[in-house]
Amino acid sequence: MDLKFIRENPEQARKLLELRRVEFDLDRLLRLDEKRRKLAQERDRVRHEQRKISDQVSLAKQAGEDCANVVVQARELSGKVKELEAELSKTEQELTELAKLLPNRVHPSVTAEEEIISEWGKPSELGFEPLAHWDLGEALDILDFKAAARVAGSRFAVFKGQGALLKRALISYFLDTHVRKGYVEISPPVLANRACMEGSGQLPHLEADTYTLRDDPLYLIPTAETVLVNLHRGQMLSESDLPGKYVAGTSCFRREAGSYGKDVRGIIRVHQFDKVELVRFTRAEDSYEALEEMLHEVEALMKELELPYRVKQLAAWDIAYQSAKTYDIDVWAAGVKRWLEISSVSNCEDYQSRRSNTRFRTKDGKLAFPHTLNGSGLALPRTFVAIIENNQQKDGSVVIPQVLRPYMAGLERIS
């Protein structure tokens, strides 16, 4: 979050933190910020005195005059500058680490309550008692939970045969669709360093939900957003580079540390899953139009798959730390008889670009931070769940959506 905004609007910042239900020592941040600015001013003042004394020493030496006293003063000022720089560096580091714990601001349209803003399609009425995906998947031999438990443990799944084919078809269909809409496909590492995780906003507050390597300072990514928003970390872009549109299909990893006992059956909440992620870099004045475009892109996928869905605008307390505004898209799953979040589309404004120091130079030569947006387009395995549960037939087979059949060698149903 912009420290200038906090400094100039402390009460507004307090209300924002209250709206987001985030506990944070704002007074400590303001004290550190004040200390940092005073130290910087004092350092600059002493530096100025040091330069003046150095000039006197130089002139005295040229004139052959005794300058021993002035040399002593110069050394004292040099020592004072070093002390101030050390104290300033320490204060800046403390301020930076504290500021990393701050969430983003929220858009004025975001309130304390979530709102359902649209719905499409009707929850399936199958005319018989549908099976949940864990029973249906095992009956069709397309999901194997016992094998997954043997090789990895609980909250993992093995996709098998036509189930693996359906999973691969979904990923290919999503990627092809987004590339046709102008996104550049990226195949990134699924390991990221800490600077990358902090730049995207996952760390430090999601440390408990993140998988880390034992012997290397690397993390398994919780989403491709993590690496995509860091593609230009530390770089200076030009305005002509915007908008930048990227798409990646990756495996994602989450410990789900805070979800003990929740959704333990099936593949609704797992430790490893595949997801196709969209990320955009835009100018500030274009970002909310881009947010609506990304929402429509996700909705188009849902309609082509003929999956009933609803769109929610999330409450301020429910959106991710890095987001200023988020839409969730929920899909209806007939077997478990509930709505499942299948995608989130968010505008993070300049929160991530500030953290990753990604800037661009405008046409008139000014420096600015681009806005970053992200969205799931779409996430597996919940798309998989919705397809097999909603399209199951009385004979136990599952009809494949028309749009996926070219990706499955013309297969019309799994049986």
mmCIF file of C-alpha atoms in Angstrom:
data_model
loop_
_atom_site.group_PDB
_atom_site.id
_atom_site.type_symbol
_atom_site.label_atom_id
_atom_site.label_comp_id
_atom_site.label_asym_id
_atom_site.label_seq_id
_atom_site.Cartn_x
_atom_site.Cartn_y
_atom_site.Cartn_z
ATOM 1 C CA MET A 1 0.000 0.000 0.000
ATOM 2 C CA ASP A 2 1.202 3.505 -0.802
ATOM 3 C CA LEU A 3 2.793 4.931 2.368
ATOM 4 C CA LYS A 4 2.024 8.462 1.186
ATOM 5 C CA PHE A 5 -1.682 7.601 1.220
ATOM 6 C CA ILE A 6 -1.424 6.278 4.798
ATOM 7 C CA ARG A 7 0.597 9.273 5.961
ATOM 8 C CA GLU A 8 -1.889 11.755 4.501
ATOM 9 C CA ASN A 9 -5.061 9.762 5.326
ATOM 10 C CA PRO A 10 -4.428 7.831 8.576
ATOM 11 C CA GLU A 11 -8.078 7.706 9.637
ATOM 12 C CA GLN A 12 -9.160 6.491 6.215
ATOM 13 C CA ALA A 13 -6.487 3.805 6.452
ATOM 14 C CA ARG A 14 -7.832 2.730 9.877
ATOM 15 C CA LYS A 15 -11.366 2.436 8.480
ATOM 16 C CA LEU A 16 -10.015 0.406 5.573
ATOM 17 C CA LEU A 17 -8.281 -2.049 7.907
ATOM 18 C CA GLU A 18 -11.465 -2.341 9.966
ATOM 19 C CA LEU A 19 -13.507 -3.001 6.802
ATOM 20 C CA ARG A 20 -11.063 -5.717 5.792
ATOM 21 C CA ARG A 21 -10.984 -7.149 9.362
ATOM 22 C CA VAL A 22 -7.198 -6.913 9.477
ATOM 23 C CA GLU A 23 -5.359 -6.264 12.739
ATOM 24 C CA PHE A 24 -2.372 -4.042 12.125
ATOM 25 C CA ASP A 25 -0.297 -1.618 14.225
ATOM 26 C CA LEU A 26 -0.796 1.485 12.086
ATOM 27 C CA ASP A 27 0.645 3.792 14.761
ATOM 28 C CA ARG A 28 3.929 1.896 14.718
ATOM 29 C CA LEU A 29 4.057 2.196 10.936
ATOM 30 C CA LEU A 30 3.471 5.948 11.117
ATOM 31 C CA ARG A 31 6.164 6.342 13.797
ATOM 32 C CA LEU A 32 8.679 4.418 11.702
ATOM 33 C CA ASP A 33 7.785 6.457 8.631
ATOM 34 C CA GLU A 34 8.306 9.702 10.572
ATOM 35 C CA LYS A 35 11.602 8.421 11.979
ATOM 36 C CA ARG A 36 12.778 7.411 8.509
ATOM 37 C CA ARG A 37 12.031 10.836 7.042
ATOM 38 C CA LYS A 38 13.753 12.675 9.931
ATOM 39 C CA LEU A 39 16.841 10.458 9.658
ATOM 40 C CA ALA A 40 16.993 11.063 5.900
ATOM 41 C CA GLN A 41 16.738 14.820 6.431
ATOM 42 C CA GLU A 42 19.466 14.811 9.103
ATOM 43 C CA ARG A 43 21.723 12.629 6.950
ATOM 44 C CA ASP A 44 21.312 15.036 4.021
ATOM 45 C CA ARG A 45 22.041 18.037 6.280
ATOM 46 C CA VAL A 46 25.238 16.470 7.649
ATOM 47 C CA ARG A 47 26.294 15.451 4.138
ATOM 48 C CA HIS A 48 25.912 19.072 3.058
ATOM 49 C CA GLU A 49 28.110 20.208 5.976
ATOM 50 C CA GLN A 50 30.610 17.484 5.122
ATOM 51 C CA ARG A 51 30.884 18.712 1.519
ATOM 52 C CA LYS A 52 31.399 22.304 2.709
ATOM 53 C CA ILE A 53 34.209 21.224 5.087
ATOM 54 C CA SER A 54 35.796 19.097 2.368
ATOM 55 C CA ASP A 55 35.868 22.135 0.099
ATOM 56 C CA GLN A 56 37.561 24.153 2.896
ATOM 57 C CA VAL A 57 40.193 21.437 3.323
ATOM 58 C CA SER A 58 40.875 21.440 -0.409
ATOM 59 C CA LEU A 59 41.235 25.235 -0.539
ATOM 60 C CA ALA A 60 43.467 25.314 2.573
ATOM 61 C CA LYS A 61 45.793 22.698 1.090
ATOM 62 C CA GLN A 62 46.035 24.613 -2.159
ATOM 63 C CA ALA A 63 46.961 27.776 -0.211
ATOM 64 C CA GLY A 64 49.497 25.920 1.904
ATOM 65 C CA GLU A 65 47.602 26.721 5.107
ATOM 66 C CA ASP A 66 47.347 24.592 8.243
ATOM 67 C CA CYS A 67 44.062 22.627 7.967
ATOM 68 C CA ALA A 68 44.474 20.056 10.754
ATOM 69 C CA ASN A 69 41.411 21.274 12.679
ATOM 70 C CA VAL A 70 39.272 21.283 9.548
ATOM 71 C CA VAL A 71 40.399 17.733 8.676
ATOM 72 C CA VAL A 72 39.273 16.577 12.130
ATOM 73 C CA GLN A 73 35.858 18.167 11.550
ATOM 74 C CA ALA A 74 35.612 16.470 8.154
ATOM 75 C CA ARG A 75 36.358 13.053 9.704
ATOM 76 C CA GLU A 76 33.806 13.613 12.455
ATOM 77 C CA LEU A 77 31.140 14.542 9.902
ATOM 78 C CA SER A 78 32.049 11.521 7.774
ATOM 79 C CA GLY A 79 31.592 9.270 10.812
ATOM 80 C CA LYS A 80 28.282 10.943 11.609
ATOM 81 C CA VAL A 81 27.026 10.350 8.043
ATOM 82 C CA LYS A 82 27.899 6.635 8.326
ATOM 83 C CA GLU A 83 26.062 6.377 11.660
ATOM 84 C CA LEU A 84 22.979 8.064 10.215
ATOM 85 C CA GLU A 85 23.027 5.896 7.091
ATOM 86 C CA ALA A 86 23.250 2.749 9.214
ATOM 87 C CA GLU A 87 20.341 3.871 11.400
ATOM 88 C CA LEU A 88 18.360 4.910 8.323
ATOM 89 C CA SER A 89 18.972 1.558 6.629
ATOM 90 C CA LYS A 90 17.842 -0.302 9.753
ATOM 91 C CA THR A 91 14.689 1.832 10.032
ATOM 92 C CA GLU A 92 13.857 1.442 6.330
ATOM 93 C CA GLN A 93 14.209 -2.331 6.598
ATOM 94 C CA GLU A 94 11.918 -2.440 9.633
ATOM 95 C CA LEU A 95 9.400 -0.205 7.871
ATOM 96 C CA THR A 96 9.496 -2.327 4.715
ATOM 97 C CA GLU A 97 8.929 -5.591 6.602
ATOM 98 C CA LEU A 98 6.003 -4.064 8.504
ATOM 99 C CA ALA A 99 4.467 -2.573 5.355
ATOM 100 C CA LYS A 100 4.506 -6.020 3.697
ATOM 101 C CA LEU A 101 1.809 -7.066 6.182
ATOM 102 C CA LEU A 102 -0.608 -4.415 4.913
ATOM 103 C CA PRO A 103 -3.456 -5.476 2.601
ATOM 104 C CA ASN A 104 -4.401 -3.521 -0.484
ATOM 105 C CA ARG A 105 -6.916 -0.716 -0.449
ATOM 106 C CA VAL A 106 -10.388 -1.600 -1.728
ATOM 107 C CA HIS A 107 -12.373 -0.069 -4.552
ATOM 108 C CA PRO A 108 -15.202 2.273 -3.421
ATOM 109 C CA SER A 109 -17.789 -0.189 -4.796
ATOM 110 C CA VAL A 110 -16.621 -2.916 -2.376
ATOM 111 C CA THR A 111 -18.612 -3.086 0.860
ATOM 112 C CA ALA A 112 -18.807 -5.132 4.044
ATOM 113 C CA GLU A 113 -21.297 -7.553 2.440
ATOM 114 C CA GLU A 114 -20.996 -9.822 -0.581
ATOM 115 C CA GLU A 115 -23.499 -9.393 -3.385
ATOM 116 C CA ILE A 116 -24.766 -11.805 -6.025
ATOM 117 C CA ILE A 117 -24.786 -9.728 -9.188
ATOM 118 C CA SER A 118 -25.844 -12.242 -11.866
ATOM 119 C CA GLU A 119 -26.858 -15.848 -12.522
ATOM 120 C CA TRP A 120 -26.917 -17.996 -15.639
ATOM 121 C CA GLY A 121 -28.613 -21.336 -16.178
ATOM 122 C CA LYS A 122 -30.544 -23.393 -13.667
ATOM 123 C CA PRO A 123 -29.247 -26.039 -11.262
ATOM 124 C CA SER A 124 -29.613 -29.397 -12.929
ATOM 125 C CA GLU A 125 -32.788 -31.416 -12.377
ATOM 126 C CA LEU A 126 -31.673 -34.881 -13.401
ATOM 127 C CA GLY A 127 -34.844 -36.831 -12.559
ATOM 128 C CA PHE A 128 -32.935 -39.266 -10.342
ATOM 129 C CA GLU A 129 -30.733 -39.108 -7.259
ATOM 130 C CA PRO A 130 -27.309 -38.064 -8.606
ATOM 131 C CA LEU A 131 -24.032 -39.444 -7.325
ATOM 132 C CA ALA A 132 -21.306 -37.253 -5.841
ATOM 133 C CA HIS A 133 -18.154 -37.189 -7.948
ATOM 134 C CA TRP A 134 -16.197 -39.433 -5.576
ATOM 135 C CA ASP A 135 -18.699 -42.291 -6.060
ATOM 136 C CA LEU A 136 -19.334 -41.538 -9.726
ATOM 137 C CA GLY A 137 -15.631 -41.211 -10.515
ATOM 138 C CA GLU A 138 -14.759 -44.541 -8.913
ATOM 139 C CA ALA A 139 -17.721 -46.281 -10.555
ATOM 140 C CA LEU A 140 -16.526 -45.056 -13.979
ATOM 141 C CA ASP A 141 -12.894 -45.869 -13.090
ATOM 142 C CA ILE A 142 -11.788 -42.296 -13.867
ATOM 143 C CA LEU A 143 -10.783 -41.309 -10.317
ATOM 144 C CA ASP A 144 -8.668 -43.429 -7.971
ATOM 145 C CA PHE A 145 -8.447 -42.095 -4.432
ATOM 146 C CA LYS A 146 -6.922 -45.232 -2.941
ATOM 147 C CA ALA A 147 -3.964 -45.067 -5.324
ATOM 148 C CA ALA A 148 -3.505 -41.376 -4.538
ATOM 149 C CA ALA A 149 -3.470 -42.141 -0.810
ATOM 150 C CA ARG A 150 -0.830 -44.818 -1.348
ATOM 151 C CA VAL A 151 1.531 -42.519 -3.233
ATOM 152 C CA ALA A 152 0.875 -39.161 -1.557
ATOM 153 C CA GLY A 153 -1.696 -39.306 1.241
ATOM 154 C CA SER A 154 -5.050 -37.661 1.808
ATOM 155 C CA ARG A 155 -6.401 -34.789 -0.309
ATOM 156 C CA PHE A 156 -4.798 -36.006 -3.507
ATOM 157 C CA ALA A 157 -6.370 -37.719 -6.512
ATOM 158 C CA VAL A 158 -5.315 -39.893 -9.422
ATOM 159 C CA PHE A 159 -7.138 -39.076 -12.667
ATOM 160 C CA LYS A 160 -7.310 -42.235 -14.720
ATOM 161 C CA GLY A 161 -8.101 -43.212 -18.301
ATOM 162 C CA GLN A 162 -10.917 -41.115 -19.711
ATOM 163 C CA GLY A 163 -10.805 -39.000 -16.555
ATOM 164 C CA ALA A 164 -7.207 -38.047 -17.308
ATOM 165 C CA LEU A 165 -8.244 -37.360 -20.898
ATOM 166 C CA LEU A 166 -11.074 -35.080 -19.741
ATOM 167 C CA LYS A 167 -8.718 -33.198 -17.445
ATOM 168 C CA ARG A 168 -6.202 -32.695 -20.271
ATOM 169 C CA ALA A 169 -8.977 -31.670 -22.664
ATOM 170 C CA LEU A 170 -10.181 -28.970 -20.277
ATOM 171 C CA ILE A 171 -6.704 -27.479 -19.893
ATOM 172 C CA SER A 172 -6.098 -27.470 -23.651
ATOM 173 C CA TYR A 173 -9.520 -25.972 -24.352
ATOM 174 C CA PHE A 174 -8.982 -23.181 -21.797
ATOM 175 C CA LEU A 175 -5.496 -22.337 -23.082
ATOM 176 C CA ASP A 176 -6.532 -22.372 -26.750
ATOM 177 C CA THR A 177 -9.524 -20.138 -26.029
ATOM 178 C CA HIS A 178 -7.499 -17.507 -24.185
ATOM 179 C CA VAL A 179 -4.665 -17.501 -26.727
ATOM 180 C CA ARG A 180 -7.243 -16.794 -29.446
ATOM 181 C CA LYS A 181 -8.331 -13.780 -27.371
ATOM 182 C CA GLY A 182 -4.854 -12.291 -27.411
ATOM 183 C CA TYR A 183 -3.198 -13.737 -24.314
ATOM 184 C CA VAL A 184 0.436 -14.804 -24.591
ATOM 185 C CA GLU A 185 0.891 -18.354 -23.325
ATOM 186 C CA ILE A 186 3.597 -18.781 -20.685
ATOM 187 C CA SER A 187 4.963 -22.060 -19.353
ATOM 188 C CA PRO A 188 6.604 -20.937 -16.087
ATOM 189 C CA PRO A 189 8.436 -22.738 -13.287
ATOM 190 C CA VAL A 190 6.214 -24.036 -10.487
ATOM 191 C CA LEU A 191 8.925 -23.057 -8.009
ATOM 192 C CA ALA A 192 9.374 -19.433 -6.962
ATOM 193 C CA ASN A 193 11.776 -17.568 -4.703
ATOM 194 C CA ARG A 194 10.670 -15.514 -1.716
ATOM 195 C CA ALA A 195 10.952 -12.186 -3.524
ATOM 196 C CA CYS A 196 8.512 -13.491 -6.105
ATOM 197 C CA MET A 197 6.074 -14.737 -3.457
ATOM 198 C CA GLU A 198 6.261 -11.410 -1.622
ATOM 199 C CA GLY A 199 5.910 -9.432 -4.836
ATOM 200 C CA SER A 200 2.631 -11.125 -5.710
ATOM 201 C CA GLY A 201 1.330 -10.706 -2.155
ATOM 202 C CA GLN A 202 1.146 -14.354 -1.033
ATOM 203 C CA LEU A 203 3.842 -13.827 1.589
ATOM 204 C CA PRO A 204 4.237 -13.208 4.401
ATOM 205 C CA HIS A 205 0.617 -13.673 5.537
ATOM 206 C CA LEU A 206 0.012 -17.023 3.741
ATOM 207 C CA GLU A 207 3.229 -18.664 4.945
ATOM 208 C CA ALA A 208 1.332 -21.451 6.751
ATOM 209 C CA ASP A 209 -0.514 -22.439 3.563
ATOM 210 C CA THR A 210 2.599 -22.576 1.392
ATOM 211 C CA TYR A 211 4.800 -25.562 0.605
ATOM 212 C CA THR A 212 8.534 -24.863 0.956
ATOM 213 C CA LEU A 213 11.582 -26.852 -0.094
ATOM 214 C CA ARG A 214 13.807 -28.306 2.604
ATOM 215 C CA ASP A 215 17.212 -27.563 1.088
ATOM 216 C CA ASP A 216 16.591 -24.553 -1.167
ATOM 217 C CA PRO A 217 14.933 -21.144 -0.545
ATOM 218 C CA LEU A 218 12.083 -21.916 -2.940
ATOM 219 C CA TYR A 219 8.306 -22.328 -2.701
ATOM 220 C CA LEU A 220 5.818 -24.404 -4.666
ATOM 221 C CA ILE A 221 3.489 -21.864 -6.260
ATOM 222 C CA PRO A 222 -0.111 -21.668 -4.990
ATOM 223 C CA THR A 223 -1.182 -20.193 -8.349
ATOM 224 C CA ALA A 224 0.438 -19.189 -11.645
ATOM 225 C CA GLU A 225 -0.502 -15.605 -10.734
ATOM 226 C CA THR A 226 2.554 -15.678 -8.445
ATOM 227 C CA VAL A 227 5.020 -15.995 -11.299
ATOM 228 C CA LEU A 228 3.076 -14.162 -14.000
ATOM 229 C CA VAL A 229 2.851 -10.877 -12.064
ATOM 230 C CA ASN A 230 6.607 -11.125 -11.438
ATOM 231 C CA LEU A 231 7.586 -11.596 -15.084
ATOM 232 C CA HIS A 232 8.623 -7.922 -15.196
ATOM 233 C CA ARG A 233 9.833 -7.607 -11.592
ATOM 234 C CA GLY A 234 12.356 -4.797 -11.284
ATOM 235 C CA GLN A 235 11.867 -3.785 -14.921
ATOM 236 C CA MET A 236 10.937 -0.512 -16.567
ATOM 237 C CA LEU A 237 8.261 -0.997 -19.236
ATOM 238 C CA SER A 238 7.026 1.533 -21.748
ATOM 239 C CA GLU A 239 3.401 2.543 -22.161
ATOM 240 C CA SER A 240 3.366 0.745 -25.505
ATOM 241 C CA ASP A 241 3.953 -2.545 -23.635
ATOM 242 C CA LEU A 242 0.511 -2.176 -22.056
ATOM 243 C CA PRO A 243 -1.801 -3.927 -21.881
ATOM 244 C CA GLY A 244 0.238 -7.070 -21.296
ATOM 245 C CA LYS A 245 -1.899 -10.231 -21.323
ATOM 246 C CA TYR A 246 -0.540 -13.592 -20.143
ATOM 247 C CA VAL A 247 -2.032 -17.049 -19.638
ATOM 248 C CA ALA A 248 -0.465 -20.111 -18.028
ATOM 249 C CA GLY A 249 -1.644 -23.597 -17.187
ATOM 250 C CA THR A 250 0.210 -25.024 -14.205
ATOM 251 C CA SER A 251 -0.071 -27.317 -11.272
ATOM 252 C CA CYS A 252 -0.715 -25.391 -8.046
ATOM 253 C CA PHE A 253 0.063 -26.398 -4.476
ATOM 254 C CA ARG A 254 -1.627 -25.391 -1.224
ATOM 255 C CA ARG A 255 -1.282 -26.918 2.212
ATOM 256 C CA GLU A 256 -4.849 -25.905 3.143
ATOM 257 C CA ALA A 257 -3.595 -25.520 6.714
ATOM 258 C CA GLY A 258 -6.730 -23.718 7.892
ATOM 259 C CA SER A 259 -9.259 -26.147 6.404
ATOM 260 C CA TYR A 260 -8.890 -29.168 8.699
ATOM 261 C CA GLY A 261 -11.988 -31.341 8.467
ATOM 262 C CA LYS A 262 -13.511 -29.345 5.584
ATOM 263 C CA ASP A 263 -14.262 -30.973 2.198
ATOM 264 C CA VAL A 264 -12.154 -34.003 3.046
ATOM 265 C CA ARG A 265 -13.933 -36.255 0.521
ATOM 266 C CA GLY A 266 -13.343 -36.077 -3.183
ATOM 267 C CA ILE A 267 -11.461 -33.361 -5.061
ATOM 268 C CA ILE A 268 -13.193 -30.145 -3.994
ATOM 269 C CA ARG A 269 -10.305 -29.138 -1.713
ATOM 270 C CA VAL A 270 -6.957 -30.763 -2.487
ATOM 271 C CA HIS A 271 -3.254 -30.058 -1.988
ATOM 272 C CA GLN A 272 -2.340 -30.207 -5.692
ATOM 273 C CA PHE A 273 -4.533 -29.086 -8.574
ATOM 274 C CA ASP A 274 -4.274 -27.723 -12.099
ATOM 275 C CA LYS A 275 -5.418 -24.249 -13.062
ATOM 276 C CA VAL A 276 -5.322 -21.994 -16.082
ATOM 277 C CA GLU A 277 -4.548 -18.467 -14.881
ATOM 278 C CA LEU A 278 -4.985 -15.106 -16.614
ATOM 279 C CA VAL A 279 -2.919 -12.037 -15.729
ATOM 280 C CA ARG A 280 -3.027 -8.556 -17.228
ATOM 281 C CA PHE A 281 -0.837 -5.475 -16.839
ATOM 282 C CA THR A 282 -2.727 -2.268 -17.653
ATOM 283 C CA ARG A 283 -2.684 1.484 -17.191
ATOM 284 C CA ALA A 284 -4.558 2.633 -14.080
ATOM 285 C CA GLU A 285 -7.325 4.274 -16.117
ATOM 286 C CA ASP A 286 -7.982 1.022 -18.021
ATOM 287 C CA SER A 287 -7.933 -1.527 -15.208
ATOM 288 C CA TYR A 288 -11.602 -1.627 -14.215
ATOM 289 C CA GLU A 289 -12.726 -1.961 -17.810
ATOM 290 C CA ALA A 290 -10.197 -4.812 -18.065
ATOM 291 C CA LEU A 291 -11.690 -6.411 -14.937
ATOM 292 C CA GLU A 292 -15.131 -6.556 -16.560
ATOM 293 C CA GLU A 293 -13.606 -7.957 -19.772
ATOM 294 C CA MET A 294 -11.881 -10.740 -17.836
ATOM 295 C CA LEU A 295 -15.108 -11.559 -16.008
ATOM 296 C CA HIS A 296 -16.917 -11.873 -19.348
ATOM 297 C CA GLU A 297 -14.134 -14.134 -20.670
ATOM 298 C CA VAL A 298 -14.620 -16.501 -17.736
ATOM 299 C CA GLU A 299 -18.404 -16.406 -18.098
ATOM 300 C CA ALA A 300 -18.054 -17.304 -21.782
ATOM 301 C CA LEU A 301 -16.220 -20.505 -20.804
ATOM 302 C CA MET A 302 -18.983 -21.425 -18.366
ATOM 303 C CA LYS A 303 -21.663 -20.908 -21.019
ATOM 304 C CA GLU A 304 -19.788 -22.944 -23.625
ATOM 305 C CA LEU A 305 -19.468 -25.775 -21.086
ATOM 306 C CA GLU A 306 -23.197 -25.336 -20.291
ATOM 307 C CA LEU A 307 -22.536 -25.089 -16.567
ATOM 308 C CA PRO A 308 -25.003 -23.146 -14.372
ATOM 309 C CA TYR A 309 -23.173 -20.387 -12.516
ATOM 310 C CA ARG A 310 -23.561 -17.251 -10.461
ATOM 311 C CA VAL A 311 -21.303 -14.218 -10.074
ATOM 312 C CA LYS A 312 -20.646 -12.657 -6.664
ATOM 313 C CA GLN A 313 -18.885 -9.433 -5.761
ATOM 314 C CA LEU A 314 -16.958 -10.329 -2.628
ATOM 315 C CA ALA A 315 -17.087 -8.392 0.609
ATOM 316 C CA ALA A 316 -14.034 -6.379 1.636
ATOM 317 C CA TRP A 317 -13.104 -8.829 4.410
ATOM 318 C CA ASP A 318 -13.292 -11.809 2.038
ATOM 319 C CA ILE A 319 -11.047 -10.677 -0.812
ATOM 320 C CA ALA A 320 -7.369 -11.599 -1.035
ATOM 321 C CA TYR A 321 -4.802 -9.297 0.562
ATOM 322 C CA GLN A 322 -3.533 -8.184 -2.838
ATOM 323 C CA SER A 323 -6.952 -7.487 -4.360
ATOM 324 C CA ALA A 324 -8.885 -4.210 -4.472
ATOM 325 C CA LYS A 325 -12.000 -5.804 -5.974
ATOM 326 C CA THR A 326 -12.899 -9.443 -6.645
ATOM 327 C CA TYR A 327 -15.650 -11.310 -8.434
ATOM 328 C CA ASP A 328 -16.151 -14.980 -7.589
ATOM 329 C CA ILE A 329 -17.809 -17.303 -10.089
ATOM 330 C CA ASP A 330 -19.605 -20.241 -8.452
ATOM 331 C CA VAL A 331 -20.679 -23.337 -10.386
ATOM 332 C CA TRP A 332 -23.549 -25.607 -9.425
ATOM 333 C CA ALA A 333 -22.569 -29.225 -8.737
ATOM 334 C CA ALA A 334 -25.580 -31.557 -8.785
ATOM 335 C CA GLY A 335 -23.977 -34.483 -6.945
ATOM 336 C CA VAL A 336 -22.869 -32.577 -3.844
ATOM 337 C CA LYS A 337 -25.892 -30.264 -4.225
ATOM 338 C CA ARG A 338 -24.021 -27.009 -3.651
ATOM 339 C CA TRP A 339 -22.339 -24.047 -5.286
ATOM 340 C CA LEU A 340 -18.560 -24.353 -5.685
ATOM 341 C CA GLU A 341 -16.175 -21.486 -6.317
ATOM 342 C CA ILE A 342 -14.623 -22.180 -9.703
ATOM 343 C CA SER A 343 -12.936 -18.857 -10.468
ATOM 344 C CA SER A 344 -11.957 -15.538 -8.936
ATOM 345 C CA VAL A 345 -11.303 -12.458 -11.050
ATOM 346 C CA SER A 346 -9.514 -9.607 -9.275
ATOM 347 C CA ASN A 347 -8.088 -6.153 -9.826
ATOM 348 C CA CYS A 348 -5.020 -5.646 -7.632
ATOM 349 C CA GLU A 349 -4.470 -2.081 -8.867
ATOM 350 C CA ASP A 350 -0.805 -1.109 -8.201
ATOM 351 C CA TYR A 351 -0.347 -3.224 -5.050
ATOM 352 C CA GLN A 352 1.642 -6.004 -6.736
ATOM 353 C CA SER A 353 3.606 -3.734 -9.065
ATOM 354 C CA ARG A 354 4.742 -1.658 -6.059
ATOM 355 C CA ARG A 355 5.862 -4.801 -4.239
ATOM 356 C CA SER A 356 7.660 -6.147 -7.317
ATOM 357 C CA ASN A 357 8.965 -2.712 -8.384
ATOM 358 C CA THR A 358 7.470 -3.026 -11.859
ATOM 359 C CA ARG A 359 7.062 0.374 -13.489
ATOM 360 C CA PHE A 360 6.426 1.911 -16.873
ATOM 361 C CA ARG A 361 7.225 5.234 -18.463
ATOM 362 C CA THR A 362 4.219 7.095 -19.842
ATOM 363 C CA LYS A 363 4.230 8.801 -23.229
ATOM 364 C CA ASP A 364 4.915 12.132 -21.529
ATOM 365 C CA GLY A 365 7.942 10.688 -19.710
ATOM 366 C CA LYS A 366 6.450 10.202 -16.234
ATOM 367 C CA LEU A 367 6.979 7.043 -14.164
ATOM 368 C CA ALA A 368 3.973 5.021 -13.028
ATOM 369 C CA PHE A 369 3.092 1.629 -11.585
ATOM 370 C CA PRO A 370 0.889 -0.533 -13.835
ATOM 371 C CA HIS A 371 -2.249 -2.132 -12.447
ATOM 372 C CA THR A 372 -2.280 -5.940 -12.370
ATOM 373 C CA LEU A 373 -5.333 -8.165 -12.704
ATOM 374 C CA ASN A 374 -5.714 -11.916 -12.381
ATOM 375 C CA GLY A 375 -8.396 -14.514 -12.925
ATOM 376 C CA SER A 376 -8.863 -18.277 -12.991
ATOM 377 C CA GLY A 377 -9.846 -19.273 -16.462
ATOM 378 C CA LEU A 378 -10.658 -21.905 -15.216
ATOM 379 C CA ALA A 379 -9.608 -23.971 -12.201
ATOM 380 C CA LEU A 380 -9.584 -27.729 -12.047
ATOM 381 C CA PRO A 381 -10.631 -29.983 -10.441
ATOM 382 C CA ARG A 382 -13.910 -28.179 -9.610
ATOM 383 C CA THR A 383 -14.685 -27.775 -13.305
ATOM 384 C CA PHE A 384 -14.188 -31.527 -13.595
ATOM 385 C CA VAL A 385 -16.525 -32.086 -10.629
ATOM 386 C CA ALA A 386 -19.275 -29.906 -12.114
ATOM 387 C CA ILE A 387 -19.073 -31.543 -15.536
ATOM 388 C CA ILE A 388 -19.324 -35.136 -14.377
ATOM 389 C CA GLU A 389 -21.925 -34.452 -11.664
ATOM 390 C CA ASN A 390 -24.210 -32.264 -13.808
ATOM 391 C CA ASN A 391 -23.901 -34.399 -16.952
ATOM 392 C CA GLN A 392 -24.332 -37.822 -15.359
ATOM 393 C CA GLN A 393 -27.059 -40.029 -16.796
ATOM 394 C CA LYS A 394 -29.400 -42.521 -15.167
ATOM 395 C CA ASP A 395 -27.351 -45.400 -16.612
ATOM 396 C CA GLY A 396 -24.240 -44.094 -14.830
ATOM 397 C CA SER A 397 -22.529 -42.593 -17.881
ATOM 398 C CA VAL A 398 -21.432 -38.964 -18.266
ATOM 399 C CA VAL A 399 -22.131 -36.887 -21.385
ATOM 400 C CA ILE A 400 -19.160 -34.825 -22.603
ATOM 401 C CA PRO A 401 -19.913 -31.150 -23.367
ATOM 402 C CA GLN A 402 -19.975 -30.512 -27.110
ATOM 403 C CA VAL A 403 -17.134 -27.982 -26.983
ATOM 404 C CA LEU A 404 -14.745 -30.543 -25.441
ATOM 405 C CA ARG A 405 -15.352 -33.394 -27.862
ATOM 406 C CA PRO A 406 -12.749 -32.261 -30.431
ATOM 407 C CA TYR A 407 -10.195 -32.423 -27.618
ATOM 408 C CA MET A 408 -11.286 -35.978 -26.736
ATOM 409 C CA ALA A 409 -11.060 -37.593 -30.189
ATOM 410 C CA GLY A 410 -14.811 -37.151 -30.655
ATOM 411 C CA LEU A 411 -15.742 -39.049 -27.465
ATOM 412 C CA GLU A 412 -19.357 -38.218 -26.614
ATOM 413 C CA ARG A 413 -19.673 -39.860 -23.229
ATOM 414 C CA ILE A 414 -17.726 -41.608 -20.503
ATOM 415 C CA SER A 415 -19.181 -44.976 -19.557
#
